[in-house]
CSV table of C-alpha atoms and ligand atoms in Angstrom, one decimal:
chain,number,residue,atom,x,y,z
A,27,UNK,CA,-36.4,-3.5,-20.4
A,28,UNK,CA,-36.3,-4.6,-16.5
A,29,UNK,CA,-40.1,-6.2,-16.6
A,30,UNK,CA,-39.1,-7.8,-20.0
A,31,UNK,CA,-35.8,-9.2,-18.9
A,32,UNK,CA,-37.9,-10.4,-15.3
A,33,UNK,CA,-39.9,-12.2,-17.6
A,34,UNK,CA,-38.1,-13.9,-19.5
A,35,UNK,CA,-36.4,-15.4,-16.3
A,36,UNK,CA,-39.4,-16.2,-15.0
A,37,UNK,CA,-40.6,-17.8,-18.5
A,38,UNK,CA,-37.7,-19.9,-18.3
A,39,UNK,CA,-37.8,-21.0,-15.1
A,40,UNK,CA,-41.2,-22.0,-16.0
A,41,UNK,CA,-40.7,-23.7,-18.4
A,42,UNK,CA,-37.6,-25.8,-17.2
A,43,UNK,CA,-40.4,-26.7,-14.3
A,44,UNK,CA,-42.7,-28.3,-17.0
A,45,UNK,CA,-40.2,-30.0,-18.3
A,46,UNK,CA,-39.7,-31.8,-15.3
A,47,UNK,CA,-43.0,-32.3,-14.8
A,48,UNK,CA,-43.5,-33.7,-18.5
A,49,UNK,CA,-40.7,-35.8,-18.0
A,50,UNK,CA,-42.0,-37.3,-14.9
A,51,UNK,CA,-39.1,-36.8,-13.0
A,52,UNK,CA,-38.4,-36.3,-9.5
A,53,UNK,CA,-37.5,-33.5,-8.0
A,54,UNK,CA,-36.0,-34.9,-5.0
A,55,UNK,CA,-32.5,-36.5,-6.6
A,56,UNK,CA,-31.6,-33.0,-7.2
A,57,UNK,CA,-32.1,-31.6,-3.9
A,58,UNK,CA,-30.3,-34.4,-2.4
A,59,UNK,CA,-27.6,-33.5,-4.7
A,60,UNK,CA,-28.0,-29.9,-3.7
A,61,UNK,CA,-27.5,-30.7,-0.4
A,62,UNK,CA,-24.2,-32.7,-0.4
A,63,UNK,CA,-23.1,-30.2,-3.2
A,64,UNK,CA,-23.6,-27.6,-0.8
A,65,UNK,CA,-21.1,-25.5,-2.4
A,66,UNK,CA,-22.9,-23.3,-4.5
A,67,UNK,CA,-21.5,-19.7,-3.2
A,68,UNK,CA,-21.6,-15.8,-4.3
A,69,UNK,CA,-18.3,-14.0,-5.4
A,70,UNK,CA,-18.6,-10.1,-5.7
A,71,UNK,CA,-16.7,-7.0,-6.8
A,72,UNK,CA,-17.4,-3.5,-6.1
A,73,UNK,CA,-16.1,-0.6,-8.0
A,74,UNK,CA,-15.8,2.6,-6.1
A,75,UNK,CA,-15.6,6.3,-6.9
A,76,UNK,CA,-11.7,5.7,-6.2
A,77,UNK,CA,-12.2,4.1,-9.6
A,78,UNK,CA,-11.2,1.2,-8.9
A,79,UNK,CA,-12.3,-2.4,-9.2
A,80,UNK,CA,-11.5,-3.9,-5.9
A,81,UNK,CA,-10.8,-7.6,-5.5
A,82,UNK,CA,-13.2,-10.9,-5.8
A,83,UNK,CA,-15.4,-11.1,-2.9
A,84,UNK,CA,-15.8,-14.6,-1.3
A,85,UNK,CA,-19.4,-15.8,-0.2
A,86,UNK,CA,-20.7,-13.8,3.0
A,87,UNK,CA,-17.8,-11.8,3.0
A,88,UNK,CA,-18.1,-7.8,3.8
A,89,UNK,CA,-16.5,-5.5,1.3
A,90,UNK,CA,-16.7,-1.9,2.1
A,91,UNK,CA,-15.5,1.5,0.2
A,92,UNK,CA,-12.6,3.4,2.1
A,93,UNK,CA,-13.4,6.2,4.1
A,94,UNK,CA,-15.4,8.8,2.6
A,95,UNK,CA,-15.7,6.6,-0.7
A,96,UNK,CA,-19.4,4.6,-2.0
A,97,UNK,CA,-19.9,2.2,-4.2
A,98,UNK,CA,-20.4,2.9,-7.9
A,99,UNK,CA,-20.9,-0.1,-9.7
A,100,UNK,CA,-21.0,-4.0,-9.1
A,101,UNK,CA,-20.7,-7.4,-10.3
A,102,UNK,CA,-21.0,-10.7,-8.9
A,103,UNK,CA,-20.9,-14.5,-10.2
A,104,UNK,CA,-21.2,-18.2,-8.6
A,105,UNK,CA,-19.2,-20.5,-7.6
A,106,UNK,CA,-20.1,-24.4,-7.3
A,107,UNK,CA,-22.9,-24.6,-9.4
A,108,UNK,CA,-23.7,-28.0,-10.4
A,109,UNK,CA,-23.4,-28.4,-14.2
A,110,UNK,CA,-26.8,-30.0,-14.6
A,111,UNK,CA,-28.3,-27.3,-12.3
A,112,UNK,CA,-29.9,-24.5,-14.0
A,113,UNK,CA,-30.2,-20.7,-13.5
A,114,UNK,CA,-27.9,-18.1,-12.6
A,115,UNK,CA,-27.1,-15.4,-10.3
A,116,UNK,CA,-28.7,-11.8,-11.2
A,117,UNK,CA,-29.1,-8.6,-9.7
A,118,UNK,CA,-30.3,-4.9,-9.8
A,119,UNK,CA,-28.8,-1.4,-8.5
A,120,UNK,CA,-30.3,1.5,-7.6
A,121,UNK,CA,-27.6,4.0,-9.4
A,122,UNK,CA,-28.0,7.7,-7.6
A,123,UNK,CA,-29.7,10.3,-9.8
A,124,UNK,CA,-30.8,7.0,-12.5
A,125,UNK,CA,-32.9,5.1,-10.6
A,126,UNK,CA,-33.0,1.4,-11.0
A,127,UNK,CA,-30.8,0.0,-13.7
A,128,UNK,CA,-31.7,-3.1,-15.6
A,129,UNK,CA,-31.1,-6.7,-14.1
A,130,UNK,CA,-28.1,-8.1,-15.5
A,131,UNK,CA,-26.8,-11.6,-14.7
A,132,UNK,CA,-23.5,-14.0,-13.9
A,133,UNK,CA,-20.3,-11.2,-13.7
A,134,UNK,CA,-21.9,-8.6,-15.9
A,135,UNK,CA,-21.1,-5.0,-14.5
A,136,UNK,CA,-24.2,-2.8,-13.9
A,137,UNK,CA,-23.9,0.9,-12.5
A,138,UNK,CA,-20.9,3.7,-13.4
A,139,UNK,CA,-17.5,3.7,-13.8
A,140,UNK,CA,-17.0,7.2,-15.2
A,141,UNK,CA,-19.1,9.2,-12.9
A,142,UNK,CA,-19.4,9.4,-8.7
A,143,UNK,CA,-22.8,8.9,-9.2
A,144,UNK,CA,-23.4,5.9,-5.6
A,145,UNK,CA,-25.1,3.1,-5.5
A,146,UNK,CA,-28.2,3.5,-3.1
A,147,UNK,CA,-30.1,-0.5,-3.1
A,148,UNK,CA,-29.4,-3.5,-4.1
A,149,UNK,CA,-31.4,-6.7,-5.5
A,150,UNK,CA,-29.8,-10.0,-5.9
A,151,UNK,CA,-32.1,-12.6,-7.1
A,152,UNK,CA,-30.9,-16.8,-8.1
A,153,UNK,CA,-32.9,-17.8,-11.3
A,154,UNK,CA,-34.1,-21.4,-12.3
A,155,UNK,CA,-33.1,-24.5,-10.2
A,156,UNK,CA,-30.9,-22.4,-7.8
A,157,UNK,CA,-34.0,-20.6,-7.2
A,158,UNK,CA,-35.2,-23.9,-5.8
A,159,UNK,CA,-32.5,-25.1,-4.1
A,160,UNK,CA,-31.0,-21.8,-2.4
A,161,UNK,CA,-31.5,-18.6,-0.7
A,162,UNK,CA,-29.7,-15.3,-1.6
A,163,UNK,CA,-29.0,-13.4,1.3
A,164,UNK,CA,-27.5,-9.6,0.8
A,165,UNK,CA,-26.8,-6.6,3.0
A,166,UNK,CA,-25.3,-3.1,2.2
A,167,UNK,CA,-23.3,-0.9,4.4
A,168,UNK,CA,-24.9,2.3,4.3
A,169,UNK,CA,-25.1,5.4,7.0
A,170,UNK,CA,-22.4,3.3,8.9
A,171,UNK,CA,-24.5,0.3,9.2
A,172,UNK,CA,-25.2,-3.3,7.6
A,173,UNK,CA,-28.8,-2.8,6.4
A,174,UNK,CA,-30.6,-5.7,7.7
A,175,UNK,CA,-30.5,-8.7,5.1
A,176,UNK,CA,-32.6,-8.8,1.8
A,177,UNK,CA,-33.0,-11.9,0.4
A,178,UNK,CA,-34.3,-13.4,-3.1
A,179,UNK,CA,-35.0,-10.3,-5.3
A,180,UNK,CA,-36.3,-7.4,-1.7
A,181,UNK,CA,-34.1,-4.4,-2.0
A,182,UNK,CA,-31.3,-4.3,0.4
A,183,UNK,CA,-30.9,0.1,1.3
A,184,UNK,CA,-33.0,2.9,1.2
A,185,UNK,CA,-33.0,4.5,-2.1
A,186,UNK,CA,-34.0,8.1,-3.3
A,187,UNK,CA,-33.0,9.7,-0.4
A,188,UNK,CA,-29.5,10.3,-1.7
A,189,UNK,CA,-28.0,8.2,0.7
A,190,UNK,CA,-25.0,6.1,-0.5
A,191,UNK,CA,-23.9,2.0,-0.5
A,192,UNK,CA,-20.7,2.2,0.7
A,193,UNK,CA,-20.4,-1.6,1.1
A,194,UNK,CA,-22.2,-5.0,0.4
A,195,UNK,CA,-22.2,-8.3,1.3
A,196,UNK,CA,-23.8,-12.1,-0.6
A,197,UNK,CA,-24.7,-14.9,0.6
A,198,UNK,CA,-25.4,-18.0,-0.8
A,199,UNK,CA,-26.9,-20.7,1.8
A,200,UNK,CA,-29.4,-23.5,0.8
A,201,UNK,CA,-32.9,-23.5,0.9
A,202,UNK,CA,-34.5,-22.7,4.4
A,203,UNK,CA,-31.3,-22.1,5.9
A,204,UNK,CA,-31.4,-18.4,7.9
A,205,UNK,CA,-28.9,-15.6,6.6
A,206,UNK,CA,-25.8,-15.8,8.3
A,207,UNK,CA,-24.7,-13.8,11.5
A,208,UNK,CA,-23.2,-11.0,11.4
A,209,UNK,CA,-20.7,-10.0,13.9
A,210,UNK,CA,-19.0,-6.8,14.7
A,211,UNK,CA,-15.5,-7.9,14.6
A,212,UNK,CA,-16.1,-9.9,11.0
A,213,UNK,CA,-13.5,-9.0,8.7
A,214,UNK,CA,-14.0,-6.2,6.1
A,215,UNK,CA,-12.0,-5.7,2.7
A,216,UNK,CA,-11.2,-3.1,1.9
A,217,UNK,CA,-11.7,-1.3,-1.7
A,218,UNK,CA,-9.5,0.3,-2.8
A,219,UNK,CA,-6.9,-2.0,-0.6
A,220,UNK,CA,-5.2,1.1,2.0
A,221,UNK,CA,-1.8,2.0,0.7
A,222,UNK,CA,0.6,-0.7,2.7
A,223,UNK,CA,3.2,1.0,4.7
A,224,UNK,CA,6.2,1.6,2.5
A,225,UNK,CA,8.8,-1.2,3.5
A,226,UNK,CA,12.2,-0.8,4.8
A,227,UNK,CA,14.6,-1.4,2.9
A,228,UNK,CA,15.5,-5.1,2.1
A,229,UNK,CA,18.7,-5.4,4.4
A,230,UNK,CA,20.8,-6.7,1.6
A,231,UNK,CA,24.3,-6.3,3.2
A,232,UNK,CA,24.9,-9.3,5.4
A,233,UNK,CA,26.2,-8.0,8.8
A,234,UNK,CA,26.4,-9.1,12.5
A,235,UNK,CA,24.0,-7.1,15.1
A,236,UNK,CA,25.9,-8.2,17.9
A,237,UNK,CA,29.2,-6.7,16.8
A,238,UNK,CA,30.5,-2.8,16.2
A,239,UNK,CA,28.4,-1.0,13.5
A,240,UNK,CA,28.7,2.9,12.2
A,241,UNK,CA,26.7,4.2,9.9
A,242,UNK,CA,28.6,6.9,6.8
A,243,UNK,CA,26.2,9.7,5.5
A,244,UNK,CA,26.4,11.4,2.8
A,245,UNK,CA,24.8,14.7,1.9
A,246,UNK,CA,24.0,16.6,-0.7
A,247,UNK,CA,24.2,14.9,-3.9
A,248,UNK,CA,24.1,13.2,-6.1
A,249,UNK,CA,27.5,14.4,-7.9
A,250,UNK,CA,28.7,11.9,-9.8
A,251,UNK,CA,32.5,12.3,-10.0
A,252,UNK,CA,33.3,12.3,-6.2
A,253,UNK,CA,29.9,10.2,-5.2
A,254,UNK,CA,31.5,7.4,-7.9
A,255,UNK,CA,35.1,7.4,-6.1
A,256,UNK,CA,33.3,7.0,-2.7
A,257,UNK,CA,31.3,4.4,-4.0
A,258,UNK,CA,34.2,2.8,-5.6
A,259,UNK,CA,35.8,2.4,-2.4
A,260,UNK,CA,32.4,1.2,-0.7
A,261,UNK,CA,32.5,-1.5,-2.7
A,262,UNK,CA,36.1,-2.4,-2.7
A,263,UNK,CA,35.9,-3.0,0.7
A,264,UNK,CA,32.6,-4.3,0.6
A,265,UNK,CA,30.6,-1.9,2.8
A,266,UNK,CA,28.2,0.4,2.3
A,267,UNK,CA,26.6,4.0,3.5
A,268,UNK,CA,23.5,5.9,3.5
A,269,UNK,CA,23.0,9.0,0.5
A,270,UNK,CA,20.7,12.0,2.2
A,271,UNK,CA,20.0,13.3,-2.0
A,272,UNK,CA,18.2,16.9,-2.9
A,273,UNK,CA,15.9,15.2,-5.4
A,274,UNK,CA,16.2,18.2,-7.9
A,275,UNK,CA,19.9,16.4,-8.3
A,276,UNK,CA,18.8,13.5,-9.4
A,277,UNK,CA,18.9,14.0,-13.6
A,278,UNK,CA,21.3,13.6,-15.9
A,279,UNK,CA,22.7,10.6,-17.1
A,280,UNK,CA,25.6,10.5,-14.6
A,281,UNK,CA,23.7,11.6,-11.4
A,282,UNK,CA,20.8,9.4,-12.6
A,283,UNK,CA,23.3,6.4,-13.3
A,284,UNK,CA,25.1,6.9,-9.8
A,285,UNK,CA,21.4,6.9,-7.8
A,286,UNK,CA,21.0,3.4,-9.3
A,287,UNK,CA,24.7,1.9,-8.4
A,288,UNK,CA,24.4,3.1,-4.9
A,289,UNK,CA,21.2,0.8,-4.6
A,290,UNK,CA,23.1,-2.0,-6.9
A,291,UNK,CA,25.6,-1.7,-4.0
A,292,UNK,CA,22.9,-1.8,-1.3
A,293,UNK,CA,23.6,1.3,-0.1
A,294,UNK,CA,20.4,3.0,1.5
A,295,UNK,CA,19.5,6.2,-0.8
A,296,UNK,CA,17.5,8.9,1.5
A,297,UNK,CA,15.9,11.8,1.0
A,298,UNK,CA,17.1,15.7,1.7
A,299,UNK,CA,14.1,17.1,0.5
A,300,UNK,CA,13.5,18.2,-3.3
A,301,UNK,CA,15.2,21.5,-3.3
A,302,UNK,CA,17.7,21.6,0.0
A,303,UNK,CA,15.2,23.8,1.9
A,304,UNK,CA,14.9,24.2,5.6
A,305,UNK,CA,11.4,22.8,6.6
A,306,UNK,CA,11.5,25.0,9.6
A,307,UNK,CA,10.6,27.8,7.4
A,308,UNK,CA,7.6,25.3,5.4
A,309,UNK,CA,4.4,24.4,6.1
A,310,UNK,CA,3.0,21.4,6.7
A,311,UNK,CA,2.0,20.6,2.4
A,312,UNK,CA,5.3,22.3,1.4
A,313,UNK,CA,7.1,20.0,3.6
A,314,UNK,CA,5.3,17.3,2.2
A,315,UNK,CA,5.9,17.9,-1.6
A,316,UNK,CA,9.4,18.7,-1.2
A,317,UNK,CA,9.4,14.8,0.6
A,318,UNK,CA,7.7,13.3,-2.3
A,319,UNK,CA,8.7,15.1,-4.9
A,320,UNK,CA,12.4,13.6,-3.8
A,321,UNK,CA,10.9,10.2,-3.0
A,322,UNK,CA,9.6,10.1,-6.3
A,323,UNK,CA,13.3,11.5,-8.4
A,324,UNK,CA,14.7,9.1,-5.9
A,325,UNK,CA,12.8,5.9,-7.1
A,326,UNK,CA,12.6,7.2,-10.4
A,327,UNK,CA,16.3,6.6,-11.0
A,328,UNK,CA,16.5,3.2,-9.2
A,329,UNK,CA,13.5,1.9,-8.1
A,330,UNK,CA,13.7,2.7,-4.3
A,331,UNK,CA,11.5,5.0,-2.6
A,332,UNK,CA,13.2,6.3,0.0
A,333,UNK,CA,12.3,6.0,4.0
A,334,UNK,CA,15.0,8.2,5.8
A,335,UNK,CA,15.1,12.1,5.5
A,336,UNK,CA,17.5,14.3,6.8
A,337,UNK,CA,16.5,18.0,7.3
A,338,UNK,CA,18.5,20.6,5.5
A,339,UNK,CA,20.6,22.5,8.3
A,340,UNK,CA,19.8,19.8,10.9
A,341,UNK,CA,17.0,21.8,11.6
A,342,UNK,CA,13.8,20.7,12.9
A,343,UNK,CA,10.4,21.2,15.3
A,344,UNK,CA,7.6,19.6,16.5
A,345,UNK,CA,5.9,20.7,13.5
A,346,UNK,CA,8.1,19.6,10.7
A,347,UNK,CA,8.6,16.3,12.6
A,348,UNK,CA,5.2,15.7,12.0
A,349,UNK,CA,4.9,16.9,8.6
A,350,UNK,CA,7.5,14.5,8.0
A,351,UNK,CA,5.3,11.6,9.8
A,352,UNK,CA,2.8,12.2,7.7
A,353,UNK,CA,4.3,11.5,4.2
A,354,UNK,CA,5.9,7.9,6.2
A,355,UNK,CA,9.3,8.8,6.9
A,356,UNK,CA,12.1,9.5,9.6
A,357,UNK,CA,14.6,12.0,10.5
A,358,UNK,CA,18.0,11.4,10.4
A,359,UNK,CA,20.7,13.7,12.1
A,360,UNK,CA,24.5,12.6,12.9
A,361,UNK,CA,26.6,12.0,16.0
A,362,UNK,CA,29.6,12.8,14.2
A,363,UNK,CA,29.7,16.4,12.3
A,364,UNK,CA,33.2,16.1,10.1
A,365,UNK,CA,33.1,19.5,8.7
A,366,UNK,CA,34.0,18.5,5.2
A,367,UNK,CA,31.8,21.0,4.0
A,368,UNK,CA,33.7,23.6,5.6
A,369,UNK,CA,37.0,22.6,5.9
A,370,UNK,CA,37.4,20.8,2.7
A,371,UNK,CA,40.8,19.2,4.3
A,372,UNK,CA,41.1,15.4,3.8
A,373,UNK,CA,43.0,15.0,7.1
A,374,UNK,CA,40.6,17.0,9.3
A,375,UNK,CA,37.7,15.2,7.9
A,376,UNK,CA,39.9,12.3,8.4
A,377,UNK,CA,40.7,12.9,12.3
A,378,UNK,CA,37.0,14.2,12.7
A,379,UNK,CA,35.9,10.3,12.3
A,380,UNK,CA,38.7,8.3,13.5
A,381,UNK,CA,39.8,10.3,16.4
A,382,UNK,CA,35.6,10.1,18.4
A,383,UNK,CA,34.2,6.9,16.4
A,384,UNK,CA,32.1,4.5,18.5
A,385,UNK,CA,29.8,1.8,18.2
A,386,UNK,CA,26.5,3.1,16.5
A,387,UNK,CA,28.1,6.6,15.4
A,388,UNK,CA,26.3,8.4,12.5
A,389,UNK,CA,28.6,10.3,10.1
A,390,UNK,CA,28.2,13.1,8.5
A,391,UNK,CA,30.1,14.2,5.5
A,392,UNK,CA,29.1,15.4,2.1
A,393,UNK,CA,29.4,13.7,-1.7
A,394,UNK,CA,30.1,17.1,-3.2
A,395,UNK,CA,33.8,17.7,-2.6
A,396,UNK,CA,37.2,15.9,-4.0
A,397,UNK,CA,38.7,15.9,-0.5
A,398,UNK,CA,36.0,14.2,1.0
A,399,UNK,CA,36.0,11.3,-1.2
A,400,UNK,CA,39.6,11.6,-0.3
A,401,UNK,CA,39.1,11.1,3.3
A,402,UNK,CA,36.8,8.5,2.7
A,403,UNK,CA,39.0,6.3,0.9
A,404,UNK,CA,41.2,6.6,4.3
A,405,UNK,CA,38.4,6.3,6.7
A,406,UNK,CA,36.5,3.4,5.0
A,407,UNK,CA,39.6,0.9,5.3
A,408,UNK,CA,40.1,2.0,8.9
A,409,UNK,CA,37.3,1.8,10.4
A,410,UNK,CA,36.7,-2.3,8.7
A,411,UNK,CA,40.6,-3.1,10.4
A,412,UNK,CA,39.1,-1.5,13.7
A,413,UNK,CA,36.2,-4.3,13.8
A,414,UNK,CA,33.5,-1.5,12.6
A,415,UNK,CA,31.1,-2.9,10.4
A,416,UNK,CA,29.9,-0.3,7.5
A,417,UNK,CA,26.2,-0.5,7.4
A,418,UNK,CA,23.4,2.0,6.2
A,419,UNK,CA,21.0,4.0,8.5
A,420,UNK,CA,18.3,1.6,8.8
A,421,UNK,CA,20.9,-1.6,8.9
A,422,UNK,CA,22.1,0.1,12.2
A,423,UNK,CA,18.7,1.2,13.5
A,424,UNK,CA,16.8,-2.1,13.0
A,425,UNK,CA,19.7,-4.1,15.7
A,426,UNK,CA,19.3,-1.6,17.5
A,427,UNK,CA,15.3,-1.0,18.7
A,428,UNK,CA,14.0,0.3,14.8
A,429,UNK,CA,12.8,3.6,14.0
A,430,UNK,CA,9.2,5.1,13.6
A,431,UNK,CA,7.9,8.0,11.6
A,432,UNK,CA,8.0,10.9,12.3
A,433,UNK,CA,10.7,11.1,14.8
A,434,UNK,CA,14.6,12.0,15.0
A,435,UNK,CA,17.3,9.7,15.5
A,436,UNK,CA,20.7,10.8,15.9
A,437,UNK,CA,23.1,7.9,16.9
A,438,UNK,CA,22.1,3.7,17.8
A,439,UNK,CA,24.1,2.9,20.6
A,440,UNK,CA,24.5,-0.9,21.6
A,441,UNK,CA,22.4,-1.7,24.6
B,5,ZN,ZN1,22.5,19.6,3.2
């Protein structure tokens, strides 16, 4: 199949040469035209055993698998080919545990998709008039190296020794021209892209950094009927708070309804793990699922994935500080305990805030009782007529020097 689809390439190219010949014509007009139309470039995809297509690779332009990952399949086209310019852009792969696969031309995919089976060489050949008027250079990344550059059809990586492509790179230049440089520094894509960083909540409240700001927490929840009346005062007064929510809350139409109003009402939602457990007591993987599994309840109900966590119990250590870094997020603890939990009084959850409140105070309190939403409805109020401005968590912590993952944060003072 390879030798006959070869030939028939080179039959053609043949025969488009006679042609010119029989016609008489000159060659030279369309080299000259090659030459100002210099824009005859490679575009590339690789698919690796992330199954994944990555993006379109411009002209001399290094793609390479992530970590770990190799390259399982590609396709490639041209750009810039003049329309009266024949041939086309084809290539070859050396597919692990195969062999070489047939040539196959302009965007069609050769190698796998379903298995893990890597790519181990490459073979990029032009056809026809592009033949004539340009070079294909081509490298592959493989045992942490570029290979050093094949061009016009030579295999690019050592194959049958099991050793995988884990990245390529085209060129296109014209005739004569060397391959291009390659420097260490060059930029590489990446395939599949690295998962971005998960972005901080859009800061949707307006507010001023330069004056009073305390931030209201609420633990525990979702419960709809008293999370509702402290949201309905949020609102009426036009602030807002930060939810710490045990993700195995978070069903039902009510609790799942309530999730979504407190990020209709920019209020930050935040995580309190999946099942209110003390990640003292976890290790490291339990820690993470009971993050993600709350993230993911979290965002389920209103599209936010949270970025603040508060440990169950306030407690923490070095290890669960990291275990928490490593699924993205930050802890969150208070400056101001109210008790509400315990005391369920409205006036001592009341005097808790109003009688120690300063500038960059965090507040405990909890969305699970009737006479917190009570005191609440007393505090809110107050604290606006005082000059406080009601922000969330990460409203307070970006005027104030940000936060990073993976460590605790208790109060943002002004500086
Ligand atoms: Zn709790």
């Amino acid at each position: 199949m390879r030798k006959k689809s070869i030939l028939t390439k080179v039959m053609s190219y043949c025969l488009m040469t006679a042609m010119f010949a029989l016609s008489g014509m000159s060659r030279a007009p369309m080299l000259a035209e090659a030459e100002e139309n210099a824009g005859v470039k490679a575009n590339y995809s690789i698919y690796t055993n992330d199954h994944l297509w990555g993006p379109v690779i411009p002209d001399n332009t290094s793609c390479q698998a992530g970590a770990g990952m190799a390259v399982t399949a590609l396709a490639a086209t041209l750009t810039g080919q003049p329309e009266n310019m024949t041939g086309t852009i084809t290539y070859q792969i050396n597919l692990s545990g195969s062999g070489w696969l047939n040539w196959v031309e302009n965007g069609t995919q050769t190698g796998t998709l379903d298995t893990d089976m890597p790519i181990e060489a490459v073979r990029v050949m032009l056809t026809g008039q592009l033949a004539e008027n340009y070079e294909i250079y081509y490298t592959v990344w493989q045992n942490g190296v570029w290979t050093p550059w094949a061009a016009n059809g030579e295999t690019a990586g050592v194959d049958g020794q099991g050793v995988s492509v884990q990245g390529i790179r085209i060129s296109v230049v014209p005739k004569g021209s060397p391959a291009p440089e390659i420097k260490a520094d060059d930029p590489v894509v990446l395939v599949p892209e690295p998962e971005p960083e998960p972005e901080v909540p859009v800061i949707n409240g307006k507010f001023d950094p330069s004056k009073p700001m305390v931030a209201l927490t609420f633990d525990d929840g979702p419960h709809a009927p008293v999370t509702n009346r402290i949201l309905d005062s949020l609102e009426q007064h036009g602030a807002r708070a930060t939810f710490f929510m045990v993700g195995n809350r978070v069903h039902g139409t009510s609790n799942t309804a309530v999730v979504k109003r407190m990020a209709a009402l920019s209020c930050e939602v935040a995580n309190h793990t999946f099942e209110h457990k003390e990640i003292t007591k976890l290790a490291t993987p339990e820690i993470q699922a009971q993050l993600n599994q709350a993230n993911q309840a979290v965002a389920a109900a209103c599209g936010v994935t949270p970025i603040l966590m508060r440990p169950p119990g306030g407690a923490y250590n070095a290890a669960s500080l990291q275990a928490v870094g490593l699924v993205n997020m930050r802890a969150v603890l208070w400056s101001i305990d109210t008790l509400d939990w315990k005391t369920k009084d409205k006036q001592s959850t009341v005097d808790a805030v109003l009688n120690h409140v300063k500038d960059g105070d965090i507040v405990l309190m909890h969305d699970l009782y009737g006479t917190t939403a009570d005191a609440a409805e007393v505090i809110i109020p107050e604290l606006i007529k005082r000059g406080y401005q009601l922000v969330t968590v990460s409203e307070l912590a970006s005027s104030r020097g940000g936060m990073e993952a993976g460590k605790v944060y208790s109060q943002f003072r002004p500086k």
